[in-house]
Short mmCIF file of C-alpha atoms in Angstrom, two decimals:
data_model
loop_
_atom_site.label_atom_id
_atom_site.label_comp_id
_atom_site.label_asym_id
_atom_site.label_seq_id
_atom_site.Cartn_x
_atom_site.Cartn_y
_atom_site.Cartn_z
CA UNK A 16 -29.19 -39.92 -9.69
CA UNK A 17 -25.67 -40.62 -10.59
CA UNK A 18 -23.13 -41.61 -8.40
CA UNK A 19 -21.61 -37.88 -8.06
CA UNK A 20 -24.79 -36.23 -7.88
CA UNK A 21 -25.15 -36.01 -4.29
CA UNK A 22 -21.87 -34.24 -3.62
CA UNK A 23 -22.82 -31.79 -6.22
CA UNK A 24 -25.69 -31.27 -3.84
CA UNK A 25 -23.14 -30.74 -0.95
CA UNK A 26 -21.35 -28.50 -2.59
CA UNK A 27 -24.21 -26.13 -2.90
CA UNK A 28 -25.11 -26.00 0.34
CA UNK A 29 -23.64 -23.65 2.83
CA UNK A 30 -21.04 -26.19 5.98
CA UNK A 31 -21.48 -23.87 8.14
CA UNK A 32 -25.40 -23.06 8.07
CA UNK A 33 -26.51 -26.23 6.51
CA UNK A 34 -23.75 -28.56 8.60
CA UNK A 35 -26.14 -30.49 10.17
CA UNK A 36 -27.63 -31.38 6.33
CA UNK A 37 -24.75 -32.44 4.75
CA UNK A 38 -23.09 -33.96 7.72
CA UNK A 39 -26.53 -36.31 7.40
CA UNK A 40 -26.16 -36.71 3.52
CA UNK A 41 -22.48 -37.78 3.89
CA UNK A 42 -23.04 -40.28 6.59
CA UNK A 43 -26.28 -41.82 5.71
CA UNK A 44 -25.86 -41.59 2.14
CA UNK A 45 -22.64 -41.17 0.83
CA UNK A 46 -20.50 -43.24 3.95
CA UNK A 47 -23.09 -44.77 6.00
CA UNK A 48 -20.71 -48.31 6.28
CA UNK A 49 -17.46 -46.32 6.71
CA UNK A 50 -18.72 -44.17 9.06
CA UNK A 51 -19.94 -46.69 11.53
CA UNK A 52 -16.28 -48.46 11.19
CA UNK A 53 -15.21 -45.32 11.46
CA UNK A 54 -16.72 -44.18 14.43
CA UNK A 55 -16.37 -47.46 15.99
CA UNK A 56 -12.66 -47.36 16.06
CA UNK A 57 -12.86 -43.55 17.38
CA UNK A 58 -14.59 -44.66 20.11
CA UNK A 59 -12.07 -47.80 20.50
CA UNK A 60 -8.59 -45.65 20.57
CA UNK A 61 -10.31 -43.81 23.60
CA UNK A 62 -9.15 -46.59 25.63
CA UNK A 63 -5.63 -46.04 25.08
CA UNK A 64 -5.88 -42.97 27.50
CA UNK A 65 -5.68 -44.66 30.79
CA UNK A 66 -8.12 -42.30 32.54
CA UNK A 67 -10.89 -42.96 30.12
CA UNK A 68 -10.04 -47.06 29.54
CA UNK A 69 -9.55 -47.32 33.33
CA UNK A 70 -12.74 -45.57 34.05
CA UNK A 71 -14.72 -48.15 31.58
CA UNK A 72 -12.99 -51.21 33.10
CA UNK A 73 -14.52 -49.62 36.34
CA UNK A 74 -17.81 -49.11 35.64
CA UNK A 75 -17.93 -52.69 33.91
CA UNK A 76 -20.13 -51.41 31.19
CA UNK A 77 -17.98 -52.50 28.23
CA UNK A 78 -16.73 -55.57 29.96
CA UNK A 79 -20.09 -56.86 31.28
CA UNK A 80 -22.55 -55.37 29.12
CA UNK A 81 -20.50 -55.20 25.75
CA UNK A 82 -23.03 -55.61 23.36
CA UNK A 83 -25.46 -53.28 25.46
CA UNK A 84 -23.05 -50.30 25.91
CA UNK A 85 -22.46 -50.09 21.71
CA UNK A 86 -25.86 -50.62 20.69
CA UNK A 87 -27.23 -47.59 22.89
CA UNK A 88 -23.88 -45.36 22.34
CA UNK A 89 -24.79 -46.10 18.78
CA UNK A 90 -28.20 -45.14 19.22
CA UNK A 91 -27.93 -42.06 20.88
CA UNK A 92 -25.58 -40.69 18.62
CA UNK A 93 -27.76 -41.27 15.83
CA UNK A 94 -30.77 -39.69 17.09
CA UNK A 95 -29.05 -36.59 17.14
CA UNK A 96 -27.92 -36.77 13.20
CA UNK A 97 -31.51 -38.29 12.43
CA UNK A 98 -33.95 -35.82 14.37
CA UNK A 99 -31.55 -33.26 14.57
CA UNK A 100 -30.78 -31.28 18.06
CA UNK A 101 -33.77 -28.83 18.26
CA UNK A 102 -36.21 -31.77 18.32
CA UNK A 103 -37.60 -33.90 21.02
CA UNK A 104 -35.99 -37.22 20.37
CA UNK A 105 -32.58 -35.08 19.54
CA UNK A 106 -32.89 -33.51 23.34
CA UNK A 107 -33.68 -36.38 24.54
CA UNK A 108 -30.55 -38.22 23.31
CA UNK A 109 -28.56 -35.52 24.40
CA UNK A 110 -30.16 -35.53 28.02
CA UNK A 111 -29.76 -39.00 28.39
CA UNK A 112 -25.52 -38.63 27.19
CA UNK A 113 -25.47 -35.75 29.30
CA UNK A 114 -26.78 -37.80 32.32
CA UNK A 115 -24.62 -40.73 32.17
CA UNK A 116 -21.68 -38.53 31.63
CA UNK A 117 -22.05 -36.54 34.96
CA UNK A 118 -22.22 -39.96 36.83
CA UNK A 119 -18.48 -39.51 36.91
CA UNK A 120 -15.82 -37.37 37.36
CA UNK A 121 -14.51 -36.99 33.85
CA UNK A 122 -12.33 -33.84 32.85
CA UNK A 123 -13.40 -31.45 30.24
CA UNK A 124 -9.65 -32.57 28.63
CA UNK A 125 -10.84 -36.51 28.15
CA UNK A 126 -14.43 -35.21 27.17
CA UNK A 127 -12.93 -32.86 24.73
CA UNK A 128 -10.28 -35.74 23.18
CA UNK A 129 -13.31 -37.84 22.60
CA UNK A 130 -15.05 -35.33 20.82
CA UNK A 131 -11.87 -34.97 18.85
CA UNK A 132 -11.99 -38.71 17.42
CA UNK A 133 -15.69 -38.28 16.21
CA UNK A 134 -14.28 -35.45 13.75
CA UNK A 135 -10.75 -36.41 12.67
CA UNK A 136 -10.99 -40.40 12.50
CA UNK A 137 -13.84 -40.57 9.86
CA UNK A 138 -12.13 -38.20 7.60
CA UNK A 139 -8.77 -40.30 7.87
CA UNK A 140 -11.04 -44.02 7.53
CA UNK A 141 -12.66 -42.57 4.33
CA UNK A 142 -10.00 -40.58 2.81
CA UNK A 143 -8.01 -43.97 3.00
CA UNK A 144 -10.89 -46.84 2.31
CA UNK A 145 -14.02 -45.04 1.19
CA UNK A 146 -15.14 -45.06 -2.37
CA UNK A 147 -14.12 -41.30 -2.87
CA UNK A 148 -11.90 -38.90 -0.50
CA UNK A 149 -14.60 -36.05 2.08
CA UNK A 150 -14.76 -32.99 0.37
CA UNK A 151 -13.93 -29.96 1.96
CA UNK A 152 -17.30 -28.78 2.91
CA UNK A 153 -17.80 -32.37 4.39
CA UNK A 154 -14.77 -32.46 6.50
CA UNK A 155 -15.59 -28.39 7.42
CA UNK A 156 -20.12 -29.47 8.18
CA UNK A 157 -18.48 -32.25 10.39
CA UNK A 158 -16.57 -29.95 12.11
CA UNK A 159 -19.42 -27.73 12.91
CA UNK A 160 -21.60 -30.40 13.41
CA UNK A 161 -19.42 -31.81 16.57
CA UNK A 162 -18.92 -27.90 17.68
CA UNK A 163 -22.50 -27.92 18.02
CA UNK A 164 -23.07 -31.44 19.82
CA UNK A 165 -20.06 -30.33 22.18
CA UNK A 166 -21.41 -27.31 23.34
CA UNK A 167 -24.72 -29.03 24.00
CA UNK A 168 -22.55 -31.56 26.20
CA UNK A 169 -21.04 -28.57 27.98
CA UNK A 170 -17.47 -29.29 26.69
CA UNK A 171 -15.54 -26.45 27.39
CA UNK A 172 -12.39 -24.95 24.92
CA UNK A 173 -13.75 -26.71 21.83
CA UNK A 174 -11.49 -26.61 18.67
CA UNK A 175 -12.90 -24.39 15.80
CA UNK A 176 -12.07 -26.00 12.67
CA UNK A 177 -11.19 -29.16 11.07
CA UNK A 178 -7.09 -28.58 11.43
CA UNK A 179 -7.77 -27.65 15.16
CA UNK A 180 -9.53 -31.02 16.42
CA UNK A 181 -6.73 -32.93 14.28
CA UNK A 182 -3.98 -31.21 16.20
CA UNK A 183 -5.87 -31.23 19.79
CA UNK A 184 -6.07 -35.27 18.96
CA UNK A 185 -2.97 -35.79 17.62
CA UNK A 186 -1.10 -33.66 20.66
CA UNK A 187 -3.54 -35.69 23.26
CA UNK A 188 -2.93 -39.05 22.32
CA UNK A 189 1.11 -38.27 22.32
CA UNK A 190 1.08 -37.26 25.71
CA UNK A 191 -1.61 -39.29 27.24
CA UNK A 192 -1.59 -42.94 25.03
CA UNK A 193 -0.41 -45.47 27.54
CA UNK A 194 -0.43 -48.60 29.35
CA UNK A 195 -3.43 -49.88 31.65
CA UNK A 196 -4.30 -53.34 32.53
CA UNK A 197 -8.13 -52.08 32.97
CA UNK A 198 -8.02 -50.56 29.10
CA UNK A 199 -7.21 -53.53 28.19
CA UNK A 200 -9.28 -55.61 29.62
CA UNK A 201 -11.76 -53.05 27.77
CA UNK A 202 -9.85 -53.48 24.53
CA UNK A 203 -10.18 -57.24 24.38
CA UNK A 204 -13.75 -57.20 25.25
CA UNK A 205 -14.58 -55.09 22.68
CA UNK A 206 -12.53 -57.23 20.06
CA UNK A 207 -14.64 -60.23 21.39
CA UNK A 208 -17.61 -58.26 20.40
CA UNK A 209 -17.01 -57.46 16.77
CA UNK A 210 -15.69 -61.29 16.58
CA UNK A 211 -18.99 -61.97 18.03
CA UNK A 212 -20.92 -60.67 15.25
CA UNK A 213 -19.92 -63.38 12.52
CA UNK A 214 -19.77 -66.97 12.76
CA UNK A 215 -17.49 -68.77 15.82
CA UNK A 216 -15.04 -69.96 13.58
CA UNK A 217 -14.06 -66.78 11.81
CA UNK A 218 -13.34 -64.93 15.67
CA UNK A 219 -9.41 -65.50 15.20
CA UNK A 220 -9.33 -64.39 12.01
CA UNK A 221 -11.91 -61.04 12.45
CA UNK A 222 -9.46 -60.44 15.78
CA UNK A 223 -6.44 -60.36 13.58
CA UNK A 224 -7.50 -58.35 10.97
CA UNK A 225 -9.41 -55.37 13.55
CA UNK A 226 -5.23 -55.73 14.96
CA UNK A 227 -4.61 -54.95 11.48
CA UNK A 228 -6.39 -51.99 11.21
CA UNK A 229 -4.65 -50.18 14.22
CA UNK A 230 -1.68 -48.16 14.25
CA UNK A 231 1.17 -48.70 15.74
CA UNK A 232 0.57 -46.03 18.75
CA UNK A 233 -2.54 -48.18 19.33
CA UNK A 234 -1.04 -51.11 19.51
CA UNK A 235 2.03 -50.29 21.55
CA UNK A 236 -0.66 -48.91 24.46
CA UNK A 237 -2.21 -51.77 24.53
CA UNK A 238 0.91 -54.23 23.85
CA UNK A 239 -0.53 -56.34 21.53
CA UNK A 240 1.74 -58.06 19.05
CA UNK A 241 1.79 -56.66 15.67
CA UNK A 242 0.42 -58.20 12.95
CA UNK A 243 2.34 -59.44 10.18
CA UNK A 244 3.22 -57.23 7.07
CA UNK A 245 1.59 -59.53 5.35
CA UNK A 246 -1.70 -59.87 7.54
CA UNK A 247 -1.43 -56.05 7.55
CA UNK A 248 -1.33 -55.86 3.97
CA UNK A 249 -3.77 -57.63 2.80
CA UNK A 250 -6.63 -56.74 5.55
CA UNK A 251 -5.91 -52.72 4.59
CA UNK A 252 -5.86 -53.87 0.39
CA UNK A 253 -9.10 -55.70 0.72
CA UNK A 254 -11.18 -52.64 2.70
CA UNK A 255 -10.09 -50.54 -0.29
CA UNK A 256 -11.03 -52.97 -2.91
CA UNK A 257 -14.23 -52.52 -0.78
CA UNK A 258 -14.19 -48.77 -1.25
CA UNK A 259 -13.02 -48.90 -4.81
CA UNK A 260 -16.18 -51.77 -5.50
CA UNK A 261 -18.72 -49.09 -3.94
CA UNK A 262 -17.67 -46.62 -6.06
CA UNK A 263 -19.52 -48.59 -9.15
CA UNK A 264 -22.37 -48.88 -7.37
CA UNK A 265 -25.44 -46.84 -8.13
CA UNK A 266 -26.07 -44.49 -4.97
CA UNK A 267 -28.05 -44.80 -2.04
CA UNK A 268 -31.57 -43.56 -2.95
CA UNK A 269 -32.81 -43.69 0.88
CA UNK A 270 -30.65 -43.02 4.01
CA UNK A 271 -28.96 -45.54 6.26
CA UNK A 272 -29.24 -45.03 10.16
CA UNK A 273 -27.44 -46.91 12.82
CA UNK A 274 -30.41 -48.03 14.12
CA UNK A 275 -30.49 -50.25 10.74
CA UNK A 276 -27.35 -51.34 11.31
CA UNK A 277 -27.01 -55.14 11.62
CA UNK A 278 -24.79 -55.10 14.30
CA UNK A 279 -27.48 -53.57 16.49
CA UNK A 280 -28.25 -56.82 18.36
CA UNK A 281 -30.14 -55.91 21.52
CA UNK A 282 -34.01 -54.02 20.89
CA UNK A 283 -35.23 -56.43 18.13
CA UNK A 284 -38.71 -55.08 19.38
CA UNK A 285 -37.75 -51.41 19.17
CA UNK A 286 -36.54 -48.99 21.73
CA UNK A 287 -37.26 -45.55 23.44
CA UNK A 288 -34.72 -43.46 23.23
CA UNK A 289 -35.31 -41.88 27.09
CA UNK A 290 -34.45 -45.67 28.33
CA UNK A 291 -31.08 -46.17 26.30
CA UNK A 292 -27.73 -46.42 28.00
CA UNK A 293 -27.25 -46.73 31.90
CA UNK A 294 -28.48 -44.81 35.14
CA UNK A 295 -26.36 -45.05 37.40
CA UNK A 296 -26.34 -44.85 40.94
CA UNK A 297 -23.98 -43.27 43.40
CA UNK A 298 -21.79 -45.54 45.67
CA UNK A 299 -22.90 -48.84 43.44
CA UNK A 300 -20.95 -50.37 41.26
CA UNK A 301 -21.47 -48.91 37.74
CA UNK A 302 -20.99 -45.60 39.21
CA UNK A 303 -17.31 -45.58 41.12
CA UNK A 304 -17.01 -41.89 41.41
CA UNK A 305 -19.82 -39.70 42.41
CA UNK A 306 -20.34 -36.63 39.83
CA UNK A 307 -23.02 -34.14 40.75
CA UNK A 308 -22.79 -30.96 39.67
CA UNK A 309 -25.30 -30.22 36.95
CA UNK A 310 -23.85 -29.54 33.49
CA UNK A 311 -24.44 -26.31 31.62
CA UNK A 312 -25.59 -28.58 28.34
CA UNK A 313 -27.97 -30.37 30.99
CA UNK A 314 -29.50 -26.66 32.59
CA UNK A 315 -30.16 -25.31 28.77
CA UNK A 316 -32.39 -28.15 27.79
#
């Protein structure tokens, strides 16, 4: 196979029918590093909306538990790209997001924004670092894709294209991106994280150049100091040499999951996907707000 063969292949399938397909070949195949940077940092601008960063701080789960809280938000998302969401281990991850998620009081706006990140921010990492720009029946089988895994979740008033979740997250983050001491308590701790990952030394140095990957709305809501033009500069040149490098690579002849991801530091003995994440418990902390109305996406499984 040649290094374009594979989005030939995409290109023959159908986004919307087959979304689920090529949403899997472009993330596992095509973008499986880029993807999980990618989704990483959607997850990360999040905080910036006080109700959602606040709400973490709260529940101490990405303060407390960093390492814990990625590796099984990590997880559970990719059972649902690897199994797919008619199977068991698919409706199971789903159940177990859907369970966690109605622990609190969360509005179908902040549950919708989120939703909005997982679309629009890979699109904008790879179409700036990756090795080749998403096609347009990529960016369109994402779309669908995250239709799909939002309606399972119960989200309500879910954009219906590509150009809709970029203008839902682009209008959300203008009117909601703001100061919050708890956010940033969340912000730093997950900065400490990725630092954590690579040797002690190196933390300044992988802290200043994740900095140099955000944008200035980020950092403003967060009031970090920006990083030099230079430190900007070359961090953003050096993960498109990256991109650029990858390109003369022969492609990926078997798929890439995150739960091969290095980074995936806490079931070196394996895991069930029914026990990932948290359960909390009303009136304990973990759980500050009481949420207990069944969800639609939880009466349908």
């Amino acid at each position: 196979m040649k290094r374009y063969d594979r989005l030939k292949e995409i290109r023959r399938l159908d986004p919307e029918k087959d979304a689920l397909t090529i949403y899997r070949l472009t993330a596992t195949y095509e973008f499986p590093w880029d993807y999980t940077r990618a989704l990483e940092l959607a997850l990360y601008r999040t905080y910036a909306v006080p109700s959602i960063g606040r709400l973490l701080a709260e529940t101490a789960e990405l303060t407390d538990r960093t390492q814990k809280r990625y590796d099984d938000t990590a997880l559970l998302l990719d059972t649902v790209v690897e199994h797919g969401f008619g199977t068991d281990e698919g409706r199971t991850a789903i159940r177990r997001i859907n369970q966690m998620h109605r622990s609190y009081d969360i509005s179908n706006e902040d549950m919708r924004y989120v939703l909005c990140t997982f679309v629009v921010m890979p699109k904008r990492w790879i179409d700036t670092y990756g090795w080749r720009k998403l096609s347009r029946h990529e960016t369109t089988a994402a779309a669908v894709y995250y239709r799909t895994l939002g309606r399972h979740m119960g989200i309500q008033d879910i954009p219906d294209s590509y150009e809709a979740f970029e203008k839902c997250l682009d209008a959300y983050e203008e009117a909601h991106f703001a100061w919050d001491e708890g956010a940033r308590k969340v912000s730093d701790a997950t900065l400490d994280l990725m630092a954590s990952w690579y040797p002690r030394p190196l933390a300044p140095m992988l802290r200043a150049s994740t900095r140099a990957l955000l944008d200035e709305p980020l950092l403003r809501a967060f009031r970090y100091e920006p990083p030099g033009a230079v430190t900007r500069t070359l961090v953003r040149r050096a993960v498109r040499l990256r991109g650029r490098a990858v390109r003369l690579m022969p492609p990926r002849s078997a798929p890439h999951y995150a739960r091969q991801n290095w980074e995936i530091k806490g079931y070196p003995k394996g895991y069930r996907v029914g026990e990932l994440g948290t359960f909390p418990v009303s009136g304990v902390r973990g759980c500050p707000v009481a949420h207990t109305e069944e969800s639609a996406a939880d009466s349908a499984q």
